[in-house]
Structures are given as C-alpha cells and as structure tokens.
CSV table of C-alpha atoms and ligand atoms in Angstrom, one decimal:
chain,number,residue,atom,x,y,z
A,260,UNK,CA,0.0,0.0,0.0
A,261,UNK,CA,2.7,2.4,1.0
A,262,UNK,CA,4.7,1.6,-2.2
A,263,UNK,CA,1.6,2.3,-4.3
A,264,UNK,CA,1.1,5.7,-2.7
A,265,UNK,CA,4.7,6.6,-3.3
A,266,UNK,CA,4.5,5.8,-7.0
A,267,UNK,CA,1.5,8.0,-7.4
A,268,UNK,CA,2.8,11.0,-5.5
A,269,UNK,CA,6.5,11.2,-6.5
A,270,UNK,CA,5.9,11.8,-10.2
A,271,UNK,CA,3.5,14.5,-9.3
A,272,UNK,CA,6.1,16.2,-7.1
A,273,UNK,CA,8.7,15.9,-9.7
A,274,UNK,CA,6.6,17.6,-12.4
A,275,UNK,CA,5.5,20.3,-10.0
A,276,UNK,CA,9.1,21.0,-9.2
A,277,UNK,CA,10.0,21.2,-12.9
A,278,UNK,CA,7.2,23.6,-13.5
A,279,UNK,CA,8.2,25.7,-10.5
A,280,UNK,CA,11.7,26.0,-11.8
A,281,UNK,CA,10.6,26.9,-15.3
A,282,UNK,CA,12.3,23.9,-16.7
A,283,UNK,CA,9.7,23.0,-19.3
A,284,UNK,CA,10.4,25.8,-21.7
A,285,UNK,CA,7.7,27.5,-23.8
A,286,UNK,CA,5.5,29.1,-21.3
A,287,UNK,CA,2.4,31.1,-22.0
A,288,UNK,CA,3.5,34.6,-23.1
A,289,UNK,CA,1.1,36.6,-20.9
A,290,UNK,CA,-1.6,33.9,-21.1
A,291,UNK,CA,-4.6,33.8,-23.4
A,292,UNK,CA,-6.4,36.7,-21.7
A,293,UNK,CA,-3.5,39.0,-22.5
A,294,UNK,CA,-4.2,39.0,-26.3
A,295,UNK,CA,-5.7,42.4,-26.6
A,296,UNK,CA,-5.6,44.2,-30.0
A,297,UNK,CA,-2.8,46.5,-30.9
A,298,UNK,CA,-4.1,49.9,-29.8
A,299,UNK,CA,-2.5,52.1,-32.5
A,300,UNK,CA,-3.9,52.8,-36.0
A,301,UNK,CA,-1.0,51.3,-38.1
A,302,UNK,CA,-2.3,53.0,-41.2
A,303,UNK,CA,-1.2,56.4,-39.9
A,304,UNK,CA,1.6,55.2,-37.6
A,305,UNK,CA,5.1,56.7,-37.7
A,306,UNK,CA,8.7,55.4,-37.6
A,307,UNK,CA,11.8,56.7,-35.9
A,308,UNK,CA,15.0,55.3,-37.2
A,309,UNK,CA,18.7,56.3,-37.0
A,310,UNK,CA,22.2,55.4,-35.9
A,311,UNK,CA,24.4,55.6,-32.9
A,312,UNK,CA,27.7,57.1,-33.9
A,313,UNK,CA,30.9,56.7,-31.9
A,314,UNK,CA,33.3,59.6,-32.0
A,315,UNK,CA,37.0,59.2,-30.9
A,316,UNK,CA,39.4,56.4,-30.5
A,317,UNK,CA,37.7,53.1,-29.7
A,318,UNK,CA,39.0,51.6,-26.4
A,319,UNK,CA,40.6,48.2,-26.6
A,320,UNK,CA,38.6,45.8,-24.6
A,321,UNK,CA,40.5,43.3,-22.4
A,322,UNK,CA,40.7,39.7,-23.5
A,323,UNK,CA,38.8,37.1,-21.5
A,324,UNK,CA,40.8,34.2,-20.1
A,325,UNK,CA,38.7,31.1,-20.8
A,326,UNK,CA,41.6,28.6,-20.3
A,327,UNK,CA,39.7,26.9,-17.5
A,328,UNK,CA,36.6,26.3,-19.7
A,329,UNK,CA,38.0,24.6,-22.8
A,330,UNK,CA,34.4,23.9,-24.1
A,331,UNK,CA,34.0,27.7,-24.4
A,332,UNK,CA,37.6,28.6,-25.3
A,333,UNK,CA,37.5,26.2,-28.3
A,334,UNK,CA,34.6,28.1,-29.8
A,335,UNK,CA,37.0,31.0,-30.6
A,336,UNK,CA,39.7,31.4,-33.2
A,337,UNK,CA,41.1,34.5,-31.4
A,338,UNK,CA,40.9,35.2,-27.6
A,339,UNK,CA,37.4,36.7,-27.0
A,340,UNK,CA,37.2,40.2,-25.6
A,341,UNK,CA,34.8,41.9,-23.2
A,342,UNK,CA,31.7,43.4,-24.9
A,343,UNK,CA,31.5,46.5,-22.8
A,344,UNK,CA,32.3,48.8,-25.7
A,345,UNK,CA,31.9,47.4,-29.2
A,346,UNK,CA,32.6,49.9,-32.0
A,347,UNK,CA,31.6,48.6,-35.4
A,348,UNK,CA,33.8,48.8,-38.5
A,349,UNK,CA,31.6,51.7,-39.8
A,350,UNK,CA,32.3,53.8,-36.7
A,351,UNK,CA,29.0,53.2,-34.9
A,352,UNK,CA,28.4,51.9,-31.4
A,353,UNK,CA,26.8,48.5,-30.9
A,354,UNK,CA,24.6,47.5,-27.9
A,355,UNK,CA,22.9,50.8,-27.3
A,356,UNK,CA,19.4,50.4,-26.1
A,357,UNK,CA,17.1,53.1,-27.7
A,358,UNK,CA,13.6,53.4,-26.4
A,359,UNK,CA,10.6,55.8,-26.0
A,360,UNK,CA,11.0,57.1,-22.5
A,361,UNK,CA,8.2,59.7,-22.5
A,362,UNK,CA,5.4,61.1,-24.6
A,363,UNK,CA,3.4,58.0,-25.2
A,364,UNK,CA,-0.3,58.1,-24.2
A,365,UNK,CA,-0.1,56.3,-20.9
A,366,UNK,CA,-3.7,54.9,-21.2
A,367,UNK,CA,-2.6,52.8,-24.2
A,368,UNK,CA,-2.3,49.1,-23.4
A,369,UNK,CA,-0.2,46.9,-25.6
A,370,UNK,CA,-0.6,43.1,-26.2
A,371,UNK,CA,2.2,41.0,-24.8
A,372,UNK,CA,4.1,39.3,-27.6
A,373,UNK,CA,3.4,35.6,-28.0
A,374,UNK,CA,7.1,35.1,-29.1
A,375,UNK,CA,9.6,34.8,-26.3
A,376,UNK,CA,12.6,37.1,-26.0
A,377,UNK,CA,15.7,34.9,-26.0
A,378,UNK,CA,19.1,35.1,-24.4
A,379,UNK,CA,21.7,32.4,-25.2
A,380,UNK,CA,24.8,31.4,-23.3
A,381,UNK,CA,27.3,30.5,-26.0
A,382,UNK,CA,31.1,30.5,-25.7
A,383,UNK,CA,30.7,31.6,-22.1
A,384,UNK,CA,29.2,34.9,-23.3
A,385,UNK,CA,25.6,36.1,-23.6
A,386,UNK,CA,24.0,36.6,-26.9
A,387,UNK,CA,22.5,39.2,-27.2
A,388,UNK,CA,24.5,41.3,-24.8
A,389,UNK,CA,21.9,44.0,-24.7
A,390,UNK,CA,18.2,43.6,-25.6
A,391,UNK,CA,14.7,44.6,-24.8
A,392,UNK,CA,11.4,42.9,-24.0
A,393,UNK,CA,7.9,43.7,-22.7
A,394,UNK,CA,6.4,43.3,-19.3
A,395,UNK,CA,4.8,39.9,-19.0
A,396,UNK,CA,6.7,38.5,-22.1
A,397,UNK,CA,8.4,35.2,-21.7
A,398,UNK,CA,12.2,35.4,-21.5
A,399,UNK,CA,13.7,32.1,-22.7
A,400,UNK,CA,17.2,31.5,-21.3
A,401,UNK,CA,19.3,28.9,-23.2
A,402,UNK,CA,22.5,27.2,-22.4
A,403,UNK,CA,24.4,26.3,-25.6
A,404,UNK,CA,27.6,25.4,-23.8
A,405,UNK,CA,28.5,22.0,-22.3
A,406,UNK,CA,29.5,23.8,-19.1
A,407,UNK,CA,27.6,24.9,-16.0
A,408,UNK,CA,26.2,28.4,-16.2
A,409,UNK,CA,24.3,30.2,-13.4
A,410,UNK,CA,22.0,33.0,-14.6
A,411,UNK,CA,21.7,35.6,-12.0
A,412,UNK,CA,19.4,38.6,-12.8
A,413,UNK,CA,19.6,41.5,-10.3
A,414,UNK,CA,16.7,43.9,-10.9
A,415,UNK,CA,15.8,46.6,-8.5
A,416,UNK,CA,12.0,47.0,-9.3
A,417,UNK,CA,11.3,43.4,-10.4
A,418,UNK,CA,11.8,40.1,-8.7
A,419,UNK,CA,15.2,38.7,-9.3
A,420,UNK,CA,16.1,35.1,-10.1
A,421,UNK,CA,19.1,32.8,-10.0
A,422,UNK,CA,19.0,29.7,-12.1
A,423,UNK,CA,21.5,26.9,-12.5
A,424,UNK,CA,21.8,25.3,-15.9
A,425,UNK,CA,24.4,22.5,-15.7
A,426,UNK,CA,23.8,21.0,-19.2
A,427,UNK,CA,23.9,22.1,-22.8
A,428,UNK,CA,20.5,22.5,-24.4
A,429,UNK,CA,18.7,23.5,-21.2
A,430,UNK,CA,16.1,26.3,-21.6
A,431,UNK,CA,14.5,28.1,-18.6
A,432,UNK,CA,11.8,30.7,-18.8
A,433,UNK,CA,11.1,33.8,-16.6
A,434,UNK,CA,9.1,37.0,-16.9
A,435,UNK,CA,9.4,40.5,-15.5
A,436,UNK,CA,6.5,42.2,-13.9
A,437,UNK,CA,7.2,46.0,-14.2
A,438,UNK,CA,9.2,48.3,-16.5
A,439,UNK,CA,12.9,48.6,-15.6
A,440,UNK,CA,15.8,50.2,-17.4
A,441,UNK,CA,18.2,48.2,-17.3
A,442,UNK,CA,18.3,44.9,-15.5
A,443,UNK,CA,21.8,43.4,-15.2
A,444,UNK,CA,22.3,39.7,-15.8
A,445,UNK,CA,25.4,37.8,-14.8
A,446,UNK,CA,26.8,34.4,-14.2
A,447,UNK,CA,28.0,33.3,-10.8
A,448,UNK,CA,30.4,30.8,-12.4
A,449,UNK,CA,32.0,33.1,-14.9
A,450,UNK,CA,32.5,36.6,-13.6
A,451,UNK,CA,33.1,38.1,-17.0
A,452,UNK,CA,29.7,37.2,-18.3
A,453,UNK,CA,27.3,40.1,-18.4
A,454,UNK,CA,24.1,41.2,-20.2
A,455,UNK,CA,21.5,43.9,-19.8
A,456,UNK,CA,17.8,43.7,-20.6
A,457,UNK,CA,15.4,46.7,-20.8
A,458,UNK,CA,11.8,46.0,-19.8
A,459,UNK,CA,8.9,48.2,-21.0
A,460,UNK,CA,5.1,48.2,-21.1
A,461,UNK,CA,5.2,49.1,-24.8
A,462,UNK,CA,7.0,47.8,-27.9
A,463,UNK,CA,8.9,51.0,-28.8
A,464,UNK,CA,12.5,50.0,-28.3
A,465,UNK,CA,15.4,48.8,-30.4
A,466,UNK,CA,19.1,47.9,-29.9
A,467,UNK,CA,21.9,49.1,-32.1
A,468,UNK,CA,23.5,46.2,-33.9
A,469,UNK,CA,26.5,45.5,-36.1
A,470,UNK,CA,25.7,48.5,-38.3
A,471,UNK,CA,24.8,50.8,-35.4
A,472,UNK,CA,21.3,51.4,-36.5
A,473,UNK,CA,18.0,51.2,-34.7
A,474,UNK,CA,14.4,51.4,-35.8
A,475,UNK,CA,11.2,52.0,-33.9
A,476,UNK,CA,8.0,51.4,-35.8
A,477,UNK,CA,4.2,51.6,-35.4
A,478,UNK,CA,4.3,54.8,-33.3
A,479,UNK,CA,1.2,56.9,-33.0
A,480,UNK,CA,1.9,60.5,-34.3
A,481,UNK,CA,3.2,62.6,-31.5
A,482,UNK,CA,6.2,64.1,-29.6
A,483,UNK,CA,8.4,61.7,-27.8
A,484,UNK,CA,11.5,61.7,-25.6
A,485,UNK,CA,13.8,59.1,-27.0
A,486,UNK,CA,16.6,57.8,-24.7
A,487,UNK,CA,19.8,56.0,-25.8
A,488,UNK,CA,21.4,53.9,-23.0
A,489,UNK,CA,24.9,52.5,-23.1
A,490,UNK,CA,26.4,50.5,-20.2
A,491,UNK,CA,29.6,52.5,-20.1
A,492,UNK,CA,28.8,55.9,-21.6
A,493,UNK,CA,25.4,56.5,-19.9
A,494,UNK,CA,22.3,58.0,-21.4
A,495,UNK,CA,21.3,60.6,-23.9
A,496,UNK,CA,17.9,61.9,-24.7
A,497,UNK,CA,16.4,63.7,-27.7
A,498,UNK,CA,12.9,65.0,-28.4
A,499,UNK,CA,11.3,63.8,-31.7
A,500,UNK,CA,8.0,64.8,-33.2
A,501,UNK,CA,6.5,62.6,-35.8
A,502,UNK,CA,3.4,63.2,-37.9
A,503,UNK,CA,1.1,60.6,-39.5
A,504,UNK,CA,3.0,58.1,-41.7
A,505,UNK,CA,6.2,60.1,-41.1
A,506,UNK,CA,9.7,58.6,-40.8
A,507,UNK,CA,12.2,60.7,-38.8
A,508,UNK,CA,15.9,60.0,-38.7
A,509,UNK,CA,17.8,60.6,-35.5
A,510,UNK,CA,21.5,60.4,-34.8
A,511,UNK,CA,23.0,59.8,-31.3
A,512,UNK,CA,26.7,60.5,-30.9
A,513,UNK,CA,28.7,59.1,-28.0
A,514,UNK,CA,32.0,60.7,-27.3
A,515,UNK,CA,34.0,58.9,-24.6
A,516,UNK,CA,36.0,62.0,-23.7
A,517,UNK,CA,32.9,64.0,-23.1
A,518,UNK,CA,31.0,61.4,-21.2
A,519,UNK,CA,33.7,59.8,-19.0
B,129,CU,CU1,28.7,31.0,-17.0
C-alpha cells in the first residue's frame, strides 16, 4: 500500500518541481487573456530610425581568459574580448538600447508578444549582450555550452532570479512584472559574463546592432522623448516629433572623452 502511494505521488512532485523551476520551456506569453488588440492605428503610424555614432578612438577591450573552460575557449579562433564597448567597423556603437521614454499616451495598453525574448549562453558569453522585452513577455534563457552556467538577474524593481543550468540545451523561462531600465544579468560561475535587458510596457524599443542602426515602428503620431542607453557611456535623450506616416531619422553621438 505504501509503495503504491509513493509511486503515485512522487511523479507529481517531480513535475510540480520542474514547472516551478521553469524547466519546461515554452510558457504562456502573458496567457490567453493578454491578447488584446494592438491599440495604435497602423495605417497612420510613424517610424523613428537612426544610428548611434561613436566619436573618438575606440577603447581596446580586455581579452577574457577562458583557459579553465575549454568547451568555451575552443569556440573562438582568437581570444574573446569583453563586450562593454563594441565599436563597429563603420564607426558606430553597438549594444545601445534606444527606447521611447516619455510622450506615449499612458492609457494605451499593448498586447504581450506571443514570441519569447531569448538570451543564449554560448562560448561563455551572452547573446545578445543588450536587448529589450515587454512586461509579461516570456524570457527564454538557453545554455548552448557544455558547461555549468548560473544565470543571476539582479533587478531593483522586479523580482530577481538565480537559475542553475548545468547542461547544454537547457532552456529556462522567466518574466518581468514591471518596467525597468536596465536589468543586469550575470553568471555566478564566470565573472566576465554580463548582459542587460530593458523591460517596457510598450514595444517601442530597439538595440543598435552590427551597423549601429536602430528602428522603432508603429508609433502613434506625437512628440516623444527618445533615450539611448549604453552601459559605459550612460544615457542621452532627444525629443522627436512625428506626424502621420512620417519617418524621422535621429543620430545619437557618443564621445567617450565628453561622457567619462
Ligand atoms: Cu557561466
């Protein structure tokens, strides 16, 4: 009798534990009830696009010693460098988070994307290094390395988490409850690993990539404060007014000498 009870209960406990740890992947992005319609008339919506230019001599980032993690070290042909400042070949700055900080009608409610935001641990670094997502959206955290990673998110406004992923292929999911610019993510095993995520109630954000460009679409016509955030060089803001169907181009310029 006792053995029978044990067989019934233990699998239930195990699956409950897996669910509690977010180990099953997927996850309902905001749940079915969250699928409200997009609240902006896209036939008259506006676009803000532009680039983040870097002015001055790009700093040389330190190399990362991965000699104790051959599974990561072997993914590189040259010693990997820190991603704090990445200046693209065209003179633009990568990993700048650009978002609408103010000016948006605060009564607008936006649907939570069904697609997850992703962060991957590959070669003992995070990819992407800087990214954005919405409140309530699922963040999928993947380990592509055959080493133990420990994802430690340290928000101030949201609930933090600390997840151990000992095996390659593992995916964990989490969400953030309120807006926060920016939440640092690190690894307790590898002190050099760092990433930042910006969490917003709306979809008006973008991160400068390999060409330094950013694009924010589907904006209602209006006047907005756009902020550009960089982990080393801080923030800059600019005011932009867009009319119906208009596309405005904005340039941010980061000058290390002026901002340090
Ligand atoms: Cu790690």
